[in-house]
Amino acid sequence: MRKLIVCNIISLDGFFSGPGGNVSVMPFGDGFSDYNAERLRAADTLLLGRKSYEVFRSYWPAIAEDTSQPAVEREISRLNTAIQKVVVSNSLKPDEVEGWGPTHVVRRADAHAEVAALKAKPGREILIFGSHLLWNDLLANGLVDELHFMIGAGALGEGVRAFESRPPGSLRLLDARNFNGSSLLLARYAVER
Amino acid sequence: MRKIIVSEFVSLDGMMSDPGDTMKWVTGIFNAKEGAYESDLYDRIGTLLLGRTTYDIWGAYWPKALSDPKSSKDEVEMAGKIDRATKVVVTSRPVTFWGSQTTTQLGEINRDEILDLKKQPGGDIGVIGSATIAQQLTALGLVDEFHLLVHPLIMGKGKPLFKAGGDSVPLKLVGTEDFGNGVVLHRYQS
């Protein structure tokens, strides 16, 4: 069965972003983009909530052609465009997701069934970036296999909480590492069932 | 100047205790590698700076562990280290002191008094448990190191280490250790 992997940066005090979805205050560090690119290369499907889809779409497409950007950023841009995207949204219409690579929209009521069907098909990893409401819901419904958190070196104090639910079982640590000299600690967990 | 080290068991979502405050999520998986970390920590610590609740709970446990013939060798060693540390308990209510060393009572966390404490000679100052004290020291910028033993669970509800609505606390990751039981130590410097 294919794995559904959630890959997010979180602060030490468990925030997904600053207030109002502001990601610029997150405690980023070296290795963030490299790890995101690694996950993208291992995946053939990117699952996104509506907000993350809109943020990604407004930012990523132009990066590929921007020669002032580091190579890894341009690669992420190309991969984000090319990958099959599934957006969970009740409001987005099919024509609103045209023009940025293969994308289809799934209504929220159909999301669990769609994800279960995707997992049952052969293929590479199914990846979630951002999309905390979506992944918390999938986690609570036993559909997430792994949680990969890049834990930033700082507490925000306020912001959007990353965790809305507890997983059905406990978590099993797969590994923990920090990228050379980076302030980020990547901790990867399997969701036990 | 002595350093203040805040060393805490936390969940992945940053909680220090579960709603029932049982600590079973810690004791259930605690292993020899974690024990070695604790042992090294207490070698560094000359003074324990504790909140009232933690001070009382430890007072009910550690002195007995030191003298109980049924205690394991490791427990006796740990109890000895805890006994040898001087203590500062932060509370304005009457408190029963324990241990062979002095316990000083502070009515509240006060920046000048804590700086005086740091200026005294001796080993580093350890803050363990003591959620309110840890938060107050953090807010005053008086913590030098955070040692977070991150457990493989999402607590949901509980007491957070970093106060919600508090200021941001930027830190520097200086070390990582995998204890082999699902717990990962994150060491940070301010």
CSV table of C-alpha atoms in Angstrom, one decimal:
chain,number,residue,atom,x,y,z
A,1,MET,CA,0.0,0.0,0.0
A,2,ARG,CA,1.2,3.5,-0.8
A,3,LYS,CA,2.3,5.6,2.1
A,4,LEU,CA,0.6,9.0,2.9
A,5,ILE,CA,3.3,11.2,4.3
A,6,VAL,CA,2.7,14.6,6.0
A,7,CYS,CA,5.7,16.9,5.8
A,8,ASN,CA,5.5,20.1,7.7
A,9,ILE,CA,7.7,22.6,9.5
A,10,ILE,CA,6.5,23.3,13.1
A,11,SER,CA,7.7,25.5,15.9
A,12,LEU,CA,8.9,24.2,19.2
A,13,ASP,CA,5.6,25.1,20.7
A,14,GLY,CA,3.6,23.3,18.1
A,15,PHE,CA,2.6,26.0,15.7
A,16,PHE,CA,2.0,25.5,12.0
A,17,SER,CA,2.4,29.2,11.2
A,18,GLY,CA,2.3,32.6,12.9
A,19,PRO,CA,-1.1,34.4,13.3
A,20,GLY,CA,-3.3,34.5,10.2
A,21,GLY,CA,-1.2,32.0,8.3
A,22,ASN,CA,1.9,34.1,8.4
A,23,VAL,CA,4.8,31.7,7.6
A,24,SER,CA,7.5,34.3,7.5
A,25,VAL,CA,7.9,34.1,11.3
A,26,MET,CA,8.4,30.4,11.3
A,27,PRO,CA,11.9,29.3,12.6
A,28,PHE,CA,13.2,28.1,9.2
A,29,GLY,CA,16.7,26.7,8.9
A,30,ASP,CA,19.1,25.1,6.4
A,31,GLY,CA,17.9,21.9,5.0
A,32,PHE,CA,14.3,22.9,4.8
A,33,SER,CA,14.1,23.1,1.0
A,34,ASP,CA,16.5,20.1,0.5
A,35,TYR,CA,14.2,17.9,2.5
A,36,ASN,CA,11.0,19.1,0.8
A,37,ALA,CA,12.7,18.4,-2.5
A,38,GLU,CA,13.6,14.9,-1.3
A,39,ARG,CA,10.0,14.2,-0.4
A,40,LEU,CA,8.7,15.5,-3.7
A,41,ARG,CA,11.1,13.3,-5.7
A,42,ALA,CA,9.7,10.2,-3.8
A,43,ALA,CA,6.1,11.2,-4.4
A,44,ASP,CA,3.8,11.0,-7.4
A,45,THR,CA,0.8,12.7,-5.8
A,46,LEU,CA,0.6,16.0,-3.8
A,47,LEU,CA,-2.5,16.3,-1.7
A,48,LEU,CA,-3.4,19.9,-0.6
A,49,GLY,CA,-6.1,21.8,1.2
A,50,ARG,CA,-7.5,24.8,-0.6
A,51,LYS,CA,-5.5,27.4,1.3
A,52,SER,CA,-2.2,25.7,0.8
A,53,TYR,CA,-3.0,25.1,-2.9
A,54,GLU,CA,-3.7,28.8,-3.4
A,55,VAL,CA,-0.5,29.9,-1.5
A,56,PHE,CA,1.6,27.4,-3.5
A,57,ARG,CA,0.1,28.4,-6.8
A,58,SER,CA,0.6,32.0,-6.2
A,59,TYR,CA,4.3,31.5,-5.3
A,60,TRP,CA,5.9,28.5,-6.9
A,61,PRO,CA,5.3,28.6,-10.7
A,62,ALA,CA,7.6,31.6,-11.3
A,63,ILE,CA,10.5,30.2,-9.3
A,64,ALA,CA,11.5,27.7,-11.9
A,65,GLU,CA,12.6,30.4,-14.4
A,66,ASP,CA,14.1,32.7,-11.8
A,67,THR,CA,17.8,32.4,-12.2
A,68,SER,CA,18.4,34.3,-8.9
A,69,GLN,CA,16.9,31.4,-7.0
A,70,PRO,CA,19.0,28.5,-5.7
A,71,ALA,CA,18.9,25.3,-7.7
A,72,VAL,CA,16.8,23.4,-5.1
A,73,GLU,CA,14.1,26.1,-5.1
A,74,ARG,CA,13.8,25.9,-8.9
A,75,GLU,CA,13.7,22.1,-8.8
A,76,ILE,CA,10.9,22.3,-6.2
A,77,SER,CA,9.0,24.7,-8.4
A,78,ARG,CA,9.3,22.3,-11.4
A,79,LEU,CA,8.3,19.3,-9.3
A,80,ASN,CA,5.3,21.1,-7.8
A,81,THR,CA,4.1,22.0,-11.3
A,82,ALA,CA,4.6,18.5,-12.8
A,83,ILE,CA,3.3,16.4,-9.9
A,84,GLN,CA,-0.3,15.2,-9.9
A,85,LYS,CA,-2.1,17.4,-7.4
A,86,VAL,CA,-5.3,16.6,-5.6
A,87,VAL,CA,-6.9,19.5,-3.9
A,88,VAL,CA,-9.6,19.0,-1.3
A,89,SER,CA,-12.1,21.9,-1.5
A,90,ASN,CA,-15.8,22.4,-1.7
A,91,SER,CA,-15.4,25.8,-3.4
A,92,LEU,CA,-12.7,25.4,-6.1
A,93,LYS,CA,-14.1,24.6,-9.6
A,94,PRO,CA,-12.2,22.4,-12.1
A,95,ASP,CA,-11.5,25.4,-14.4
A,96,GLU,CA,-9.9,27.2,-11.4
A,97,VAL,CA,-7.2,24.6,-11.1
A,98,GLU,CA,-6.2,24.6,-14.8
A,99,GLY,CA,-2.8,25.8,-15.9
A,100,TRP,CA,-0.6,24.5,-13.2
A,101,GLY,CA,0.1,20.9,-14.0
A,102,PRO,CA,-2.3,17.9,-13.6
A,103,THR,CA,-4.7,18.8,-10.8
A,104,HIS,CA,-8.2,17.7,-9.8
A,105,VAL,CA,-10.5,18.8,-7.1
A,106,VAL,CA,-12.1,16.5,-4.5
A,107,ARG,CA,-15.0,17.7,-2.4
A,108,ARG,CA,-14.5,17.4,1.3
A,109,ALA,CA,-17.2,14.8,1.8
A,110,ASP,CA,-15.3,12.6,-0.7
A,111,ALA,CA,-11.8,13.1,0.6
A,112,HIS,CA,-11.6,10.0,2.8
A,113,ALA,CA,-12.8,7.7,0.1
A,114,GLU,CA,-10.5,9.4,-2.5
A,115,VAL,CA,-7.5,9.1,-0.3
A,116,ALA,CA,-8.2,5.4,0.6
A,117,ALA,CA,-8.6,4.7,-3.1
A,118,LEU,CA,-5.3,6.4,-4.0
A,119,LYS,CA,-3.5,4.4,-1.3
A,120,ALA,CA,-4.9,1.2,-2.6
A,121,LYS,CA,-3.5,1.8,-6.1
A,122,PRO,CA,0.1,1.1,-6.9
A,123,GLY,CA,2.3,4.1,-7.1
A,124,ARG,CA,4.9,6.2,-5.2
A,125,GLU,CA,4.3,8.3,-2.0
A,126,ILE,CA,1.4,10.5,-1.5
A,127,LEU,CA,2.7,13.7,0.0
A,128,ILE,CA,1.0,16.5,2.0
A,129,PHE,CA,2.7,19.9,2.5
A,130,GLY,CA,1.0,22.5,4.7
A,131,SER,CA,-2.7,21.7,4.7
A,132,HIS,CA,-2.9,21.3,8.5
A,133,LEU,CA,-6.7,21.1,8.6
A,134,LEU,CA,-6.7,18.4,6.0
A,135,TRP,CA,-4.0,16.3,7.5
A,136,ASN,CA,-5.4,16.5,11.0
A,137,ASP,CA,-8.7,15.2,9.6
A,138,LEU,CA,-7.0,12.4,7.7
A,139,LEU,CA,-4.9,11.6,10.8
A,140,ALA,CA,-7.9,11.3,13.0
A,141,ASN,CA,-9.4,8.9,10.4
A,142,GLY,CA,-6.5,6.6,10.2
A,143,LEU,CA,-5.3,7.6,6.7
A,144,VAL,CA,-1.9,9.1,7.5
A,145,ASP,CA,1.1,6.7,7.6
A,146,GLU,CA,3.9,9.0,8.5
A,147,LEU,CA,4.4,12.4,10.1
A,148,HIS,CA,7.7,14.1,9.1
A,149,PHE,CA,8.2,17.3,11.2
A,150,MET,CA,11.0,19.7,10.7
A,151,ILE,CA,11.0,21.2,14.2
A,152,GLY,CA,12.3,24.7,14.2
A,153,ALA,CA,14.6,26.1,16.9
A,154,GLY,CA,12.1,28.5,18.5
A,155,ALA,CA,8.8,29.0,20.1
A,156,LEU,CA,6.4,31.4,18.4
A,157,GLY,CA,4.1,32.1,21.3
A,158,GLU,CA,1.1,32.6,19.1
A,159,GLY,CA,-0.1,31.3,15.7
A,160,VAL,CA,-2.1,28.6,14.1
A,161,ARG,CA,-1.8,25.3,16.0
A,162,ALA,CA,-0.4,22.4,14.0
A,163,PHE,CA,-2.2,19.7,16.0
A,164,GLU,CA,-6.0,19.5,16.1
A,165,SER,CA,-6.3,15.9,17.0
A,166,ARG,CA,-4.6,12.9,18.5
A,167,PRO,CA,-3.8,10.0,16.2
A,168,PRO,CA,-5.9,6.9,16.7
A,169,GLY,CA,-2.8,5.0,17.9
A,170,SER,CA,0.5,6.1,19.3
A,171,LEU,CA,3.4,7.3,17.3
A,172,ARG,CA,6.6,5.4,16.6
A,173,LEU,CA,9.8,7.4,16.1
A,174,LEU,CA,11.5,6.3,12.8
A,175,ASP,CA,14.5,8.6,13.1
A,176,ALA,CA,15.6,12.0,14.2
A,177,ARG,CA,18.4,14.1,12.7
A,178,ASN,CA,19.5,17.6,12.2
A,179,PHE,CA,21.0,18.7,8.9
A,180,ASN,CA,24.6,19.7,9.2
A,181,GLY,CA,24.8,22.8,11.4
A,182,SER,CA,21.1,23.5,10.8
A,183,SER,CA,18.8,24.7,13.5
A,184,LEU,CA,16.1,22.3,12.2
A,185,LEU,CA,15.5,18.9,13.7
A,186,LEU,CA,13.8,16.5,11.4
A,187,ALA,CA,11.8,14.0,13.4
A,188,ARG,CA,9.9,11.3,11.5
A,189,TYR,CA,7.2,9.2,13.0
A,190,ALA,CA,5.0,6.3,11.9
A,191,VAL,CA,1.4,6.4,12.9
A,192,GLU,CA,0.7,3.1,14.6
A,193,ARG,CA,-2.7,1.4,14.2
B,1,MET,CA,28.0,33.1,35.6
B,2,ARG,CA,26.1,29.9,36.3
B,3,LYS,CA,23.7,28.8,33.7
B,4,ILE,CA,20.0,28.1,34.1
B,5,ILE,CA,19.1,24.8,32.3
B,6,VAL,CA,15.4,24.0,31.8
B,7,SER,CA,15.1,20.2,31.3
B,8,GLU,CA,11.7,18.9,30.5
B,9,PHE,CA,9.9,15.8,29.3
B,10,VAL,CA,7.5,17.1,26.6
B,11,SER,CA,5.1,15.6,24.0
B,12,LEU,CA,5.5,16.3,20.3
B,13,ASP,CA,3.0,19.1,20.6
B,14,GLY,CA,5.0,20.8,23.4
B,15,MET,CA,3.0,19.7,26.5
B,16,MET,CA,4.8,19.0,29.8
B,17,SER,CA,2.0,17.1,31.5
B,18,ASP,CA,-1.2,15.3,30.5
B,19,PRO,CA,-4.5,16.5,31.9
B,20,GLY,CA,-4.3,13.9,34.7
B,21,ASP,CA,-0.7,14.8,35.4
B,22,THR,CA,0.2,11.1,35.7
B,23,MET,CA,3.7,11.1,34.0
B,24,LYS,CA,2.9,7.6,32.9
B,25,TRP,CA,3.8,8.6,29.3
B,26,VAL,CA,7.3,9.3,30.6
B,27,THR,CA,7.8,6.5,33.1
B,28,GLY,CA,6.3,3.9,30.8
B,29,ILE,CA,9.2,4.1,28.3
B,30,PHE,CA,12.0,5.6,30.4
B,31,ASN,CA,15.2,3.6,29.6
B,32,ALA,CA,18.9,3.4,30.5
B,33,LYS,CA,20.0,5.9,27.9
B,34,GLU,CA,17.6,8.5,29.4
B,35,GLY,CA,18.8,7.6,32.8
B,36,ALA,CA,22.4,8.3,31.7
B,37,TYR,CA,21.3,11.7,30.4
B,38,GLU,CA,19.6,12.5,33.7
B,39,SER,CA,22.7,11.3,35.6
B,40,ASP,CA,25.0,13.6,33.6
B,41,LEU,CA,22.6,16.5,34.0
B,42,TYR,CA,22.6,16.1,37.8
B,43,ASP,CA,26.4,16.1,37.8
B,44,ARG,CA,26.2,19.5,36.2
B,45,ILE,CA,23.6,20.9,38.6
B,46,GLY,CA,24.6,22.5,41.8
B,47,THR,CA,21.2,24.1,42.5
B,48,LEU,CA,17.7,23.0,41.8
B,49,LEU,CA,15.2,25.8,41.2
B,50,LEU,CA,11.8,24.4,41.5
B,51,GLY,CA,8.2,25.4,41.7
B,52,ARG,CA,6.1,24.5,44.8
B,53,THR,CA,4.4,21.4,43.3
B,54,THR,CA,7.5,19.8,42.0
B,55,TYR,CA,9.4,20.6,45.2
B,56,ASP,CA,6.7,18.9,47.3
B,57,ILE,CA,6.4,15.9,45.0
B,58,TRP,CA,10.2,15.3,45.0
B,59,GLY,CA,10.2,15.8,48.8
B,60,ALA,CA,7.8,12.9,49.1
B,61,TYR,CA,9.9,10.7,46.9
B,62,TRP,CA,13.6,11.3,46.7
B,63,PRO,CA,14.6,11.3,50.4
B,64,LYS,CA,12.9,8.0,50.9
B,65,ALA,CA,14.5,6.6,47.7
B,66,LEU,CA,17.9,7.5,49.1
B,67,SER,CA,17.5,5.4,52.3
B,68,ASP,CA,15.2,2.6,51.1
B,69,PRO,CA,17.1,-0.7,50.9
B,70,LYS,CA,14.9,-1.8,48.1
B,71,SER,CA,16.0,1.1,45.8
B,72,SER,CA,18.0,0.2,42.8
B,73,LYS,CA,21.7,1.3,42.6
B,74,ASP,CA,20.7,3.8,39.9
B,75,GLU,CA,17.9,5.3,42.0
B,76,VAL,CA,20.2,5.6,45.1
B,77,GLU,CA,22.8,7.3,42.9
B,78,MET,CA,20.2,9.8,41.5
B,79,ALA,CA,18.7,10.4,44.9
B,80,GLY,CA,22.2,11.2,46.2
B,81,LYS,CA,22.8,13.7,43.5
B,82,ILE,CA,19.4,15.4,44.1
B,83,ASP,CA,20.1,15.5,47.8
B,84,ARG,CA,23.5,17.1,47.3
B,85,ALA,CA,22.1,20.0,45.2
B,86,THR,CA,21.1,23.1,47.1
B,87,LYS,CA,17.5,24.0,46.4
B,88,VAL,CA,15.5,27.1,45.8
B,89,VAL,CA,11.7,26.7,46.0
B,90,VAL,CA,9.5,29.4,44.6
B,91,THR,CA,6.4,29.8,46.7
B,92,SER,CA,4.9,32.4,49.1
B,93,ARG,CA,3.1,29.8,51.2
B,94,PRO,CA,4.7,27.9,54.1
B,95,VAL,CA,6.7,24.9,52.8
B,96,THR,CA,8.3,21.8,54.4
B,97,PHE,CA,12.0,21.7,53.5
B,98,TRP,CA,13.6,18.4,52.7
B,99,GLY,CA,17.2,17.2,51.9
B,100,SER,CA,20.5,17.6,53.7
B,101,GLN,CA,21.3,20.8,51.9
B,102,THR,CA,19.9,24.3,52.3
B,103,THR,CA,16.6,25.1,50.7
B,104,THR,CA,16.0,28.8,50.1
B,105,GLN,CA,12.5,30.0,49.6
B,106,LEU,CA,11.7,32.8,47.1
B,107,GLY,CA,8.3,34.3,47.1
B,108,GLU,CA,8.3,34.8,43.4
B,109,ILE,CA,10.5,34.9,40.4
B,110,ASN,CA,12.3,38.2,40.5
B,111,ARG,CA,14.9,39.2,37.9
B,112,ASP,CA,17.4,40.6,40.3
B,113,GLU,CA,17.2,37.7,42.7
B,114,ILE,CA,17.7,35.2,39.9
B,115,LEU,CA,20.6,37.1,38.5
B,116,ASP,CA,22.1,37.1,42.0
B,117,LEU,CA,21.6,33.3,42.1
B,118,LYS,CA,23.4,32.9,38.8
B,119,LYS,CA,26.3,35.0,40.0
B,120,GLN,CA,26.9,32.7,43.0
B,121,PRO,CA,29.6,30.1,42.6
B,122,GLY,CA,28.8,26.5,42.1
B,123,GLY,CA,27.3,24.2,39.5
B,124,ASP,CA,24.6,25.2,37.1
B,125,ILE,CA,21.0,25.8,38.1
B,126,GLY,CA,18.5,23.1,37.0
B,127,VAL,CA,14.8,23.8,36.5
B,128,ILE,CA,12.9,20.5,36.1
B,129,GLY,CA,9.1,20.2,36.0
B,130,SER,CA,8.0,23.5,37.5
B,131,ALA,CA,6.0,24.6,34.5
B,132,THR,CA,5.1,28.1,35.9
B,133,ILE,CA,8.7,28.8,37.0
B,134,ALA,CA,10.1,27.7,33.6
B,135,GLN,CA,7.6,30.0,31.8
B,136,GLN,CA,8.5,32.9,34.0
B,137,LEU,CA,12.2,32.5,33.6
B,138,THR,CA,11.7,32.1,29.8
B,139,ALA,CA,9.7,35.3,29.7
B,140,LEU,CA,12.5,37.1,31.5
B,141,GLY,CA,15.1,35.8,29.1
B,142,LEU,CA,17.0,34.1,32.0
B,143,VAL,CA,17.2,30.6,30.6
B,144,ASP,CA,20.5,29.6,29.0
B,145,GLU,CA,19.7,26.1,27.9
B,146,PHE,CA,16.6,24.1,27.1
B,147,HIS,CA,16.8,20.3,27.1
B,148,LEU,CA,13.6,18.9,25.7
B,149,LEU,CA,13.1,15.2,25.9
B,150,VAL,CA,10.5,14.9,23.1
B,151,HIS,CA,8.2,11.9,23.5
B,152,PRO,CA,6.4,10.2,20.6
B,153,LEU,CA,2.9,11.3,21.3
B,154,ILE,CA,0.5,14.1,20.6
B,155,MET,CA,-1.0,15.1,23.9
B,156,GLY,CA,-3.7,17.5,22.7
B,157,LYS,CA,-4.6,19.0,26.1
B,158,GLY,CA,-2.1,19.6,28.8
B,159,LYS,CA,0.3,22.1,30.3
B,160,PRO,CA,2.5,23.7,27.6
B,161,LEU,CA,6.1,24.4,28.2
B,162,PHE,CA,6.1,27.6,26.1
B,163,LYS,CA,3.3,29.9,27.3
B,164,ALA,CA,0.5,30.4,24.8
B,165,GLY,CA,0.3,34.1,24.0
B,166,GLY,CA,3.8,34.6,25.2
B,167,ASP,CA,6.7,36.2,23.2
B,168,SER,CA,8.5,34.3,20.6
B,169,VAL,CA,11.6,32.5,21.9
B,170,PRO,CA,14.3,32.1,19.2
B,171,LEU,CA,16.8,29.4,20.1
B,172,LYS,CA,19.9,27.6,18.6
B,173,LEU,CA,19.9,23.9,18.3
B,174,VAL,CA,23.1,22.6,19.7
B,175,GLY,CA,22.6,18.9,20.0
B,176,THR,CA,20.3,15.9,19.3
B,177,GLU,CA,20.2,12.5,20.9
B,178,ASP,CA,18.0,9.5,20.1
B,179,PHE,CA,17.4,7.4,23.2
B,180,GLY,CA,16.3,4.4,21.2
B,181,ASN,CA,12.9,4.3,22.9
B,182,GLY,CA,11.1,6.9,20.8
B,183,VAL,CA,12.3,9.8,22.9
B,184,VAL,CA,14.6,12.4,21.2
B,185,LEU,CA,16.6,14.9,23.2
B,186,HIS,CA,16.7,18.4,21.7
B,187,ARG,CA,19.4,20.6,23.3
B,188,TYR,CA,18.9,24.4,22.7
B,189,GLN,CA,20.9,27.4,23.7
B,190,SER,CA,19.3,30.8,24.1
